DNA sequence: ATAGTACTCATACGAAAGTACCAATTCGCT
DNA sequence: AGCGAATTGGTACTTTCGTATGAGTACTAT
């Protein structure tokens, strides 16, 4: 947000500077007006390109980085429950997750059940679905 | 491709027209030069926006449509098996899929087992994983 | 006509997954 | 010190999933 405001500020200043420049040039030498117009056209063309690229890139990159933490807290998922959810989404069985996290299968079952309750789902396949919808998962 | 060439042609013509317009205006009345520059700036700003939007939209939409059919055939998945796989990926249980496709749960189990064999996986969670990696699934 | 493929269904068994309790330990916070 | 949340683990039971095997039907291609 702050970045956007800063960029727009810079843009506005650049815009004003360009207008001033065009006026001065107009007074001094009348023949080069086409170049100035061309320059302005090119500058704004690239401004348009740049702004759109910024927008599209923030729309595509941010969901995998930013959205994570907030929603996890909102759902009340604890650290461990989230870890289990991640392994679960990778297609591992309870037993495999237990080995990976160095705990018993019972523990994983407990965590998994809690995850289901907090995500409001009944099966692990649905949990994966929901987690992907919420952009909670690291990969992708 | 043809569309792109057409659009660029139109743009170049519009550009030339704008330059001509600016020259005429320059000769007739010298005071309105700022408006012309402003107009050109705005036009090219939107041109930049438009071109980038075209590019980004074609880049993001195409991958979800094209990749499907080929890989499904390569894997040897039949129509029915693919349908089952899709419902499976939506988080449905075998019983639910059976209801949705108006067949018995036994049939679904058979299909599901065949899908596992063809995708070379052991569990339904892994099947979902693999299907997403292969861009076989409709949504997303 | 026959072989092959896809689709259907059943039975039976074993392996995961899921639910419902309960309980001990650890850790941060007041 | 004590409270609450998180983590861990267990038992017992039900449900779902997955595999194996066999078998009938229908459609296609040779």
mmCIF file of C-alpha atoms (C1' of nucleotides) in Angstrom:
data_model
loop_
_atom_site.group_PDB
_atom_site.id
_atom_site.type_symbol
_atom_site.label_atom_id
_atom_site.label_comp_id
_atom_site.label_asym_id
_atom_site.label_seq_id
_atom_site.Cartn_x
_atom_site.Cartn_y
_atom_site.Cartn_z
ATOM 1 C CA UNK A 1 0.000 0.000 0.000
ATOM 2 C CA UNK A 2 2.710 2.471 1.000
ATOM 3 C CA UNK A 3 4.684 1.475 -2.071
ATOM 4 C CA UNK A 4 1.731 2.162 -4.327
ATOM 5 C CA UNK A 5 1.236 5.624 -2.852
ATOM 6 C CA UNK A 6 4.935 6.367 -3.225
ATOM 7 C CA UNK A 7 4.978 5.230 -6.842
ATOM 8 C CA UNK A 8 1.917 7.294 -7.679
ATOM 9 C CA UNK A 9 3.469 10.302 -6.026
ATOM 10 C CA UNK A 10 6.618 9.905 -8.105
ATOM 11 C CA UNK A 11 4.482 9.500 -11.207
ATOM 12 C CA UNK A 12 2.530 12.677 -10.530
ATOM 13 C CA UNK A 13 5.722 14.646 -9.967
ATOM 14 C CA UNK A 14 7.217 13.239 -13.188
ATOM 15 C CA UNK A 15 4.021 14.182 -14.991
ATOM 16 C CA UNK A 16 4.142 17.765 -13.783
ATOM 17 C CA UNK A 17 7.835 17.997 -14.675
ATOM 18 C CA UNK A 18 7.089 16.812 -18.187
ATOM 19 C CA UNK A 19 4.378 19.425 -18.635
ATOM 20 C CA UNK A 20 6.688 22.179 -17.432
ATOM 21 C CA UNK A 21 9.413 20.941 -19.741
ATOM 22 C CA UNK A 22 7.042 20.984 -22.676
ATOM 23 C CA UNK A 23 6.041 24.567 -21.929
ATOM 24 C CA UNK A 24 9.640 25.789 -21.729
ATOM 25 C CA UNK A 25 10.533 24.013 -24.913
ATOM 26 C CA UNK A 26 7.516 25.530 -26.582
ATOM 27 C CA UNK A 27 8.704 29.016 -25.761
ATOM 28 C CA UNK A 28 12.291 28.487 -26.823
ATOM 29 C CA UNK A 29 11.991 26.571 -30.094
ATOM 30 C CA UNK A 30 8.725 25.853 -31.787
ATOM 31 C CA UNK A 31 9.904 23.192 -34.245
ATOM 32 C CA UNK A 32 10.737 20.402 -31.837
ATOM 33 C CA UNK A 33 7.172 20.061 -30.506
ATOM 34 C CA UNK A 34 6.661 16.727 -32.241
ATOM 35 C CA UNK A 35 9.570 15.204 -30.391
ATOM 36 C CA UNK A 36 8.192 16.344 -27.085
ATOM 37 C CA UNK A 37 4.777 14.878 -27.864
ATOM 38 C CA UNK A 38 6.410 11.679 -29.008
ATOM 39 C CA UNK A 39 8.472 11.547 -25.838
ATOM 40 C CA UNK A 40 5.425 12.063 -23.671
ATOM 41 C CA UNK A 41 3.550 9.401 -25.606
ATOM 42 C CA UNK A 42 6.371 6.900 -25.112
ATOM 43 C CA UNK A 43 6.756 7.761 -21.443
ATOM 44 C CA UNK A 44 3.075 7.262 -20.721
ATOM 45 C CA UNK A 45 2.978 4.156 -22.809
ATOM 46 C CA UNK A 46 5.614 2.623 -20.572
ATOM 47 C CA UNK A 47 3.920 4.034 -17.481
ATOM 48 C CA UNK A 48 0.793 2.143 -18.548
ATOM 49 C CA UNK A 49 2.803 -1.012 -19.137
ATOM 50 C CA UNK A 50 4.581 -0.681 -15.801
ATOM 51 C CA UNK A 51 1.478 -0.068 -13.717
ATOM 52 C CA UNK A 52 -0.309 -3.020 -15.245
ATOM 53 C CA UNK A 53 2.681 -5.269 -14.714
ATOM 54 C CA UNK A 54 2.869 -4.219 -11.096
ATOM 55 C CA UNK A 55 -0.805 -4.916 -10.596
ATOM 56 C CA UNK A 56 -0.770 -8.311 -12.293
ATOM 57 C CA UNK A 57 2.416 -9.395 -10.566
ATOM 58 C CA UNK A 58 1.122 -8.448 -7.131
ATOM 59 C CA UNK A 59 -2.091 -10.312 -7.923
ATOM 60 C CA UNK A 60 -0.297 -13.495 -8.900
ATOM 61 C CA UNK A 61 2.703 -13.623 -6.591
ATOM 62 C CA UNK A 62 1.341 -12.301 -3.312
ATOM 63 C CA UNK A 63 -1.322 -14.982 -2.666
ATOM 64 C CA UNK A 64 1.377 -17.617 -2.220
ATOM 65 C CA UNK A 65 3.428 -15.481 0.160
ATOM 66 C CA UNK A 66 1.210 -13.002 2.018
ATOM 67 C CA UNK A 67 -2.150 -14.669 2.599
ATOM 68 C CA UNK A 68 -0.697 -17.575 4.533
ATOM 69 C CA UNK A 69 -0.234 -16.452 8.110
ATOM 70 C CA UNK A 70 -3.358 -14.389 8.632
ATOM 71 C CA UNK A 71 -5.880 -17.044 7.642
ATOM 72 C CA UNK A 72 -4.098 -19.750 9.590
ATOM 73 C CA UNK A 73 -4.523 -17.702 12.748
ATOM 74 C CA UNK A 74 -8.126 -16.867 11.900
ATOM 75 C CA UNK A 75 -8.889 -20.557 11.652
ATOM 76 C CA UNK A 76 -7.254 -21.185 15.023
ATOM 77 C CA UNK A 77 -4.784 -23.665 13.571
ATOM 78 C CA UNK A 78 -1.800 -24.255 15.836
ATOM 79 C CA UNK A 79 1.763 -24.641 14.556
ATOM 80 C CA UNK A 80 1.697 -28.401 14.810
ATOM 81 C CA UNK A 81 -1.737 -28.751 13.285
ATOM 82 C CA UNK A 82 -0.588 -26.684 10.336
ATOM 83 C CA UNK A 83 2.487 -28.851 9.871
ATOM 84 C CA UNK A 84 0.299 -31.926 9.852
ATOM 85 C CA UNK A 85 -2.041 -30.302 7.353
ATOM 86 C CA UNK A 86 0.859 -29.573 5.025
ATOM 87 C CA UNK A 87 2.124 -33.139 5.086
ATOM 88 C CA UNK A 88 -1.416 -34.373 4.680
ATOM 89 C CA UNK A 89 -1.801 -32.241 1.567
ATOM 90 C CA UNK A 90 1.339 -33.811 0.125
ATOM 91 C CA UNK A 91 -0.488 -37.119 0.021
ATOM 92 C CA UNK A 92 1.084 -38.779 3.046
ATOM 93 C CA UNK A 93 -0.730 -41.271 5.245
ATOM 94 C CA UNK A 94 -1.121 -40.761 8.977
ATOM 95 C CA UNK A 95 1.604 -43.301 9.605
ATOM 96 C CA UNK A 96 3.995 -41.531 7.248
ATOM 97 C CA UNK A 97 3.290 -38.155 8.811
ATOM 98 C CA UNK A 98 3.933 -39.699 12.220
ATOM 99 C CA UNK A 99 7.371 -40.853 11.049
ATOM 100 C CA UNK A 100 8.170 -37.521 9.440
ATOM 101 C CA UNK A 101 7.322 -35.539 12.571
ATOM 102 C CA UNK A 102 8.728 -38.136 15.004
ATOM 103 C CA UNK A 103 5.486 -38.718 16.918
ATOM 104 C CA UNK A 104 2.985 -41.561 17.202
ATOM 105 C CA UNK A 105 0.151 -42.191 14.789
ATOM 106 C CA UNK A 106 -2.321 -41.485 17.599
ATOM 107 C CA UNK A 107 -0.988 -37.985 17.876
ATOM 108 C CA UNK A 108 -1.385 -37.418 14.160
ATOM 109 C CA UNK A 109 -4.947 -38.679 14.312
ATOM 110 C CA UNK A 110 -5.714 -36.215 17.053
ATOM 111 C CA UNK A 111 -4.184 -33.344 15.107
ATOM 112 C CA UNK A 112 -5.918 -34.366 11.915
ATOM 113 C CA UNK A 113 -9.273 -34.537 13.659
ATOM 114 C CA UNK A 114 -8.717 -31.070 15.093
ATOM 115 C CA UNK A 115 -7.788 -29.753 11.678
ATOM 116 C CA UNK A 116 -11.008 -31.181 10.245
ATOM 117 C CA UNK A 117 -13.042 -29.478 12.934
ATOM 118 C CA UNK A 118 -11.328 -26.137 12.366
ATOM 119 C CA UNK A 119 -11.606 -26.333 8.591
ATOM 120 C CA UNK A 120 -15.175 -27.599 8.905
ATOM 121 C CA UNK A 121 -14.633 -30.698 6.753
ATOM 122 C CA UNK A 122 -15.210 -34.437 7.097
ATOM 123 C CA UNK A 123 -12.446 -36.049 5.025
ATOM 124 C CA UNK A 124 -8.789 -35.440 4.298
ATOM 125 C CA UNK A 125 -9.538 -34.893 0.640
ATOM 126 C CA UNK A 126 -11.878 -32.069 1.570
ATOM 127 C CA UNK A 127 -9.255 -30.662 3.909
ATOM 128 C CA UNK A 128 -6.799 -30.487 1.015
ATOM 129 C CA UNK A 129 -9.434 -28.805 -1.148
ATOM 130 C CA UNK A 130 -10.224 -26.199 1.464
ATOM 131 C CA UNK A 131 -6.597 -25.542 2.305
ATOM 132 C CA UNK A 132 -5.837 -24.877 -1.354
ATOM 133 C CA UNK A 133 -8.828 -22.578 -1.671
ATOM 134 C CA UNK A 134 -7.651 -20.610 1.334
ATOM 135 C CA UNK A 135 -4.096 -20.406 -0.049
ATOM 136 C CA UNK A 136 -2.754 -21.838 3.156
ATOM 137 C CA UNK A 137 -0.381 -24.310 1.544
ATOM 138 C CA UNK A 138 3.252 -23.462 0.729
ATOM 139 C CA UNK A 139 3.787 -24.966 -2.733
ATOM 140 C CA UNK A 140 1.856 -24.294 -6.002
ATOM 141 C CA UNK B 1 -1.639 -13.545 -34.021
ATOM 142 C CA UNK B 2 -3.724 -11.873 -36.739
ATOM 143 C CA UNK B 3 -5.579 -9.998 -34.062
ATOM 144 C CA UNK B 4 -2.351 -8.667 -32.625
ATOM 145 C CA UNK B 5 -1.166 -7.406 -36.016
ATOM 146 C CA UNK B 6 -4.540 -5.793 -36.636
ATOM 147 C CA UNK B 7 -4.518 -4.073 -33.271
ATOM 148 C CA UNK B 8 -1.004 -2.771 -33.793
ATOM 149 C CA UNK B 9 -1.967 -1.486 -37.216
ATOM 150 C CA UNK B 10 -4.911 0.380 -35.763
ATOM 151 C CA UNK B 11 -2.681 1.768 -33.043
ATOM 152 C CA UNK B 12 -0.092 3.066 -35.504
ATOM 153 C CA UNK B 13 -2.803 4.728 -37.574
ATOM 154 C CA UNK B 14 -4.297 6.301 -34.470
ATOM 155 C CA UNK B 15 -0.821 7.456 -33.486
ATOM 156 C CA UNK B 16 -0.212 9.153 -36.837
ATOM 157 C CA UNK B 17 -3.668 10.726 -36.723
ATOM 158 C CA UNK B 18 -2.903 12.133 -33.299
ATOM 159 C CA UNK B 19 0.358 13.629 -34.510
ATOM 160 C CA UNK B 20 -1.364 15.242 -37.485
ATOM 161 C CA UNK B 21 -4.090 16.552 -35.217
ATOM 162 C CA UNK B 22 -1.519 18.064 -32.905
ATOM 163 C CA UNK B 23 0.206 19.818 -35.792
ATOM 164 C CA UNK B 24 -3.033 21.330 -37.087
ATOM 165 C CA UNK B 25 -4.019 22.465 -33.657
ATOM 166 C CA UNK B 26 -0.579 23.957 -33.196
ATOM 167 C CA UNK B 27 -0.979 26.091 -36.293
ATOM 168 C CA UNK B 28 -4.488 27.323 -35.506
ATOM 169 C CA UNK B 29 -4.338 28.133 -31.787
ATOM 170 C CA UNK B 30 -1.177 27.990 -29.739
ATOM 171 C CA UNK B 31 -2.750 28.048 -26.281
ATOM 172 C CA UNK B 32 -4.422 24.613 -26.270
ATOM 173 C CA UNK B 33 -1.141 22.683 -26.641
ATOM 174 C CA UNK B 34 -1.288 21.443 -23.046
ATOM 175 C CA UNK B 35 -4.615 19.739 -23.656
ATOM 176 C CA UNK B 36 -3.271 17.965 -26.693
ATOM 177 C CA UNK B 37 -0.233 16.754 -24.790
ATOM 178 C CA UNK B 38 -2.475 15.663 -21.936
ATOM 179 C CA UNK B 39 -4.758 13.846 -24.356
ATOM 180 C CA UNK B 40 -1.876 12.019 -25.967
ATOM 181 C CA UNK B 41 -0.479 11.116 -22.578
ATOM 182 C CA UNK B 42 -3.817 9.659 -21.466
ATOM 183 C CA UNK B 43 -4.326 7.785 -24.719
ATOM 184 C CA UNK B 44 -0.926 6.156 -24.579
ATOM 185 C CA UNK B 45 -1.317 5.429 -20.926
ATOM 186 C CA UNK B 46 -4.407 3.385 -21.702
ATOM 187 C CA UNK B 47 -2.733 1.845 -24.721
ATOM 188 C CA UNK B 48 -0.009 0.605 -22.401
ATOM 189 C CA UNK B 49 -2.591 -0.716 -19.952
ATOM 190 C CA UNK B 50 -4.544 -2.443 -22.708
ATOM 191 C CA UNK B 51 -1.587 -4.147 -24.335
ATOM 192 C CA UNK B 52 -0.309 -5.501 -21.058
ATOM 193 C CA UNK B 53 -3.751 -6.748 -20.079
ATOM 194 C CA UNK B 54 -4.054 -8.599 -23.384
ATOM 195 C CA UNK B 55 -0.682 -10.236 -22.897
ATOM 196 C CA UNK B 56 -1.227 -11.234 -19.284
ATOM 197 C CA UNK B 57 -4.739 -12.556 -19.877
ATOM 198 C CA UNK B 58 -3.645 -14.807 -22.742
ATOM 199 C CA UNK B 59 -0.753 -16.054 -20.641
ATOM 200 C CA UNK B 60 -2.939 -17.049 -17.712
ATOM 201 C CA UNK B 61 -6.018 -18.497 -19.399
ATOM 202 C CA UNK B 62 -4.532 -20.772 -22.043
ATOM 203 C CA UNK B 63 -2.638 -23.266 -19.837
ATOM 204 C CA UNK B 64 -5.821 -24.424 -18.114
ATOM 205 C CA UNK B 65 -7.569 -25.314 -21.372
ATOM 206 C CA UNK B 66 -4.920 -26.841 -23.583
ATOM 207 C CA UNK B 67 -3.014 -29.362 -21.498
ATOM 208 C CA UNK B 68 -5.974 -31.569 -20.569
ATOM 209 C CA UNK B 69 -6.843 -34.123 -23.239
ATOM 210 C CA UNK B 70 -3.446 -35.306 -24.398
ATOM 211 C CA UNK B 71 -2.127 -36.461 -21.049
ATOM 212 C CA UNK B 72 -5.350 -38.231 -20.150
ATOM 213 C CA UNK B 73 -4.976 -40.423 -23.218
ATOM 214 C CA UNK B 74 -1.299 -40.985 -22.558
ATOM 215 C CA UNK B 75 -2.131 -42.319 -19.125
ATOM 216 C CA UNK B 76 -4.728 -44.671 -20.581
ATOM 217 C CA UNK B 77 -7.523 -43.210 -18.471
ATOM 218 C CA UNK B 78 -10.969 -44.040 -19.816
ATOM 219 C CA UNK B 79 -13.866 -41.568 -19.860
ATOM 220 C CA UNK B 80 -15.474 -43.045 -16.794
ATOM 221 C CA UNK B 81 -12.251 -43.299 -14.875
ATOM 222 C CA UNK B 82 -11.561 -39.663 -15.580
ATOM 223 C CA UNK B 83 -15.012 -38.649 -14.359
ATOM 224 C CA UNK B 84 -14.418 -40.578 -11.153
ATOM 225 C CA UNK B 85 -11.022 -38.943 -10.742
ATOM 226 C CA UNK B 86 -12.575 -35.487 -11.068
ATOM 227 C CA UNK B 87 -15.201 -36.172 -8.410
ATOM 228 C CA UNK B 88 -12.544 -37.753 -6.239
ATOM 229 C CA UNK B 89 -10.452 -34.598 -6.489
ATOM 230 C CA UNK B 90 -13.440 -32.541 -5.344
ATOM 231 C CA UNK B 91 -13.234 -34.310 -1.993
ATOM 232 C CA UNK B 92 -16.132 -36.728 -2.411
ATOM 233 C CA UNK B 93 -16.216 -40.188 -0.829
ATOM 234 C CA UNK B 94 -16.695 -43.312 -2.908
ATOM 235 C CA UNK B 95 -20.302 -43.500 -1.765
ATOM 236 C CA UNK B 96 -20.950 -39.913 -2.801
ATOM 237 C CA UNK B 97 -19.356 -40.438 -6.198
ATOM 238 C CA UNK B 98 -21.503 -43.534 -6.635
ATOM 239 C CA UNK B 99 -24.638 -41.445 -6.028
ATOM 240 C CA UNK B 100 -23.463 -38.664 -8.339
ATOM 241 C CA UNK B 101 -22.737 -41.031 -11.224
ATOM 242 C CA UNK B 102 -25.722 -43.336 -10.529
ATOM 243 C CA UNK B 103 -23.711 -46.507 -10.036
ATOM 244 C CA UNK B 104 -22.859 -48.731 -7.082
ATOM 245 C CA UNK B 105 -20.020 -48.091 -4.682
ATOM 246 C CA UNK B 106 -18.360 -51.287 -5.909
ATOM 247 C CA UNK B 107 -18.098 -49.856 -9.388
ATOM 248 C CA UNK B 108 -16.496 -46.713 -8.058
ATOM 249 C CA UNK B 109 -14.014 -48.760 -6.091
ATOM 250 C CA UNK B 110 -13.033 -50.613 -9.236
ATOM 251 C CA UNK B 111 -12.614 -47.385 -11.180
ATOM 252 C CA UNK B 112 -10.684 -45.772 -8.375
ATOM 253 C CA UNK B 113 -8.322 -48.725 -8.127
ATOM 254 C CA UNK B 114 -7.707 -48.592 -11.871
ATOM 255 C CA UNK B 115 -7.032 -44.879 -11.659
ATOM 256 C CA UNK B 116 -4.474 -45.501 -8.917
ATOM 257 C CA UNK B 117 -2.721 -48.092 -11.046
ATOM 258 C CA UNK B 118 -2.620 -45.804 -14.072
ATOM 259 C CA UNK B 119 -1.436 -42.811 -12.100
ATOM 260 C CA UNK B 120 1.012 -45.009 -10.198
ATOM 261 C CA UNK B 121 -0.166 -43.942 -6.747
ATOM 262 C CA UNK B 122 -1.351 -45.688 -3.601
ATOM 263 C CA UNK B 123 -3.849 -43.300 -2.022
ATOM 264 C CA UNK B 124 -6.534 -40.916 -3.193
ATOM 265 C CA UNK B 125 -4.663 -37.969 -1.752
ATOM 266 C CA UNK B 126 -1.697 -38.848 -3.936
ATOM 267 C CA UNK B 127 -3.976 -39.245 -6.926
ATOM 268 C CA UNK B 128 -5.256 -35.702 -6.391
ATOM 269 C CA UNK B 129 -1.672 -34.461 -6.107
ATOM 270 C CA UNK B 130 -0.591 -36.151 -9.300
ATOM 271 C CA UNK B 131 -3.666 -35.091 -11.232
ATOM 272 C CA UNK B 132 -3.050 -31.478 -10.295
ATOM 273 C CA UNK B 133 0.596 -31.724 -11.294
ATOM 274 C CA UNK B 134 -0.399 -33.114 -14.671
ATOM 275 C CA UNK B 135 -3.008 -30.354 -15.160
ATOM 276 C CA UNK B 136 -5.637 -32.979 -15.782
ATOM 277 C CA UNK B 137 -8.302 -31.392 -13.591
ATOM 278 C CA UNK B 138 -10.830 -28.877 -14.920
ATOM 279 C CA UNK B 139 -11.009 -26.198 -12.227
ATOM 280 C CA UNK B 140 -8.205 -23.944 -10.930
ATOM 281 C "C1'" DA C 1 -18.372 -64.422 -35.203
ATOM 282 C "C1'" DT C 2 -14.869 -63.537 -31.929
ATOM 283 C "C1'" DA C 3 -11.485 -61.051 -29.354
ATOM 284 C "C1'" DG C 4 -10.741 -56.928 -26.899
ATOM 285 C "C1'" DT C 5 -12.034 -53.083 -24.160
ATOM 286 C "C1'" DA C 6 -14.907 -50.518 -21.140
ATOM 287 C "C1'" DC C 7 -18.370 -50.546 -17.695
ATOM 288 C "C1'" DT C 8 -20.891 -52.631 -14.349
ATOM 289 C "C1'" DC C 9 -21.453 -55.148 -9.770
ATOM 290 C "C1'" DA C 10 -20.571 -58.387 -5.837
ATOM 291 C "C1'" DT C 11 -18.119 -60.570 -1.992
ATOM 292 C "C1'" DA C 12 -14.585 -60.769 1.232
ATOM 293 C "C1'" DC C 13 -10.624 -59.347 3.586
ATOM 294 C "C1'" DG C 14 -7.170 -56.198 5.460
ATOM 295 C "C1'" DA C 15 -5.502 -51.596 6.011
ATOM 296 C "C1'" DA C 16 -6.223 -46.828 6.729
ATOM 297 C "C1'" DA C 17 -8.887 -43.206 8.372
ATOM 298 C "C1'" DG C 18 -11.900 -41.071 11.544
ATOM 299 C "C1'" DT C 19 -14.484 -40.428 16.205
ATOM 300 C "C1'" DA C 20 -14.889 -40.295 20.993
ATOM 301 C "C1'" DC C 21 -13.353 -40.363 24.942
ATOM 302 C "C1'" DC C 22 -9.407 -39.701 28.489
ATOM 303 C "C1'" DA C 23 -4.900 -38.295 30.432
ATOM 304 C "C1'" DA C 24 0.043 -36.708 31.116
ATOM 305 C "C1'" DT C 25 3.389 -33.198 29.996
ATOM 306 C "C1'" DT C 26 5.145 -28.880 28.583
ATOM 307 C "C1'" DC C 27 5.087 -24.006 27.825
ATOM 308 C "C1'" DG C 28 3.694 -19.223 27.982
ATOM 309 C "C1'" DC C 29 1.329 -15.901 30.497
ATOM 310 C "C1'" DT C 30 -0.602 -13.466 34.562
ATOM 311 C "C1'" DA D 1 1.928 -20.724 41.674
ATOM 312 C "C1'" DG D 2 -1.683 -21.567 38.674
ATOM 313 C "C1'" DC D 3 -4.473 -21.297 34.453
ATOM 314 C "C1'" DG D 4 -5.102 -22.362 29.740
ATOM 315 C "C1'" DA D 5 -3.548 -23.860 25.426
ATOM 316 C "C1'" DA D 6 -0.700 -26.923 22.853
ATOM 317 C "C1'" DT D 7 1.364 -31.283 22.283
ATOM 318 C "C1'" DT D 8 1.610 -35.854 22.950
ATOM 319 C "C1'" DG D 9 -0.238 -40.509 23.524
ATOM 320 C "C1'" DG D 10 -3.545 -44.312 24.402
ATOM 321 C "C1'" DT D 11 -7.833 -47.437 23.906
ATOM 322 C "C1'" DA D 12 -11.827 -48.787 21.619
ATOM 323 C "C1'" DC D 13 -14.938 -48.679 18.028
ATOM 324 C "C1'" DT D 14 -16.966 -47.418 13.380
ATOM 325 C "C1'" DT D 15 -16.466 -46.150 8.850
ATOM 326 C "C1'" DT D 16 -14.184 -45.654 4.698
ATOM 327 C "C1'" DC D 17 -10.707 -47.070 1.552
ATOM 328 C "C1'" DG D 18 -8.137 -50.225 -1.133
ATOM 329 C "C1'" DT D 19 -7.128 -54.920 -3.145
ATOM 330 C "C1'" DA D 20 -8.188 -59.269 -5.112
ATOM 331 C "C1'" DT D 21 -11.017 -61.985 -7.660
ATOM 332 C "C1'" DG D 22 -14.722 -63.282 -10.485
ATOM 333 C "C1'" DA D 23 -18.326 -62.347 -13.584
ATOM 334 C "C1'" DG D 24 -22.062 -60.387 -16.641
ATOM 335 C "C1'" DT D 25 -23.105 -56.946 -20.338
ATOM 336 C "C1'" DA D 26 -22.364 -54.016 -24.244
ATOM 337 C "C1'" DC D 27 -19.926 -51.980 -27.919
ATOM 338 C "C1'" DT D 28 -16.046 -52.007 -31.342
ATOM 339 C "C1'" DA D 29 -12.993 -53.622 -34.592
ATOM 340 C "C1'" DT D 30 -10.971 -57.409 -37.226
#
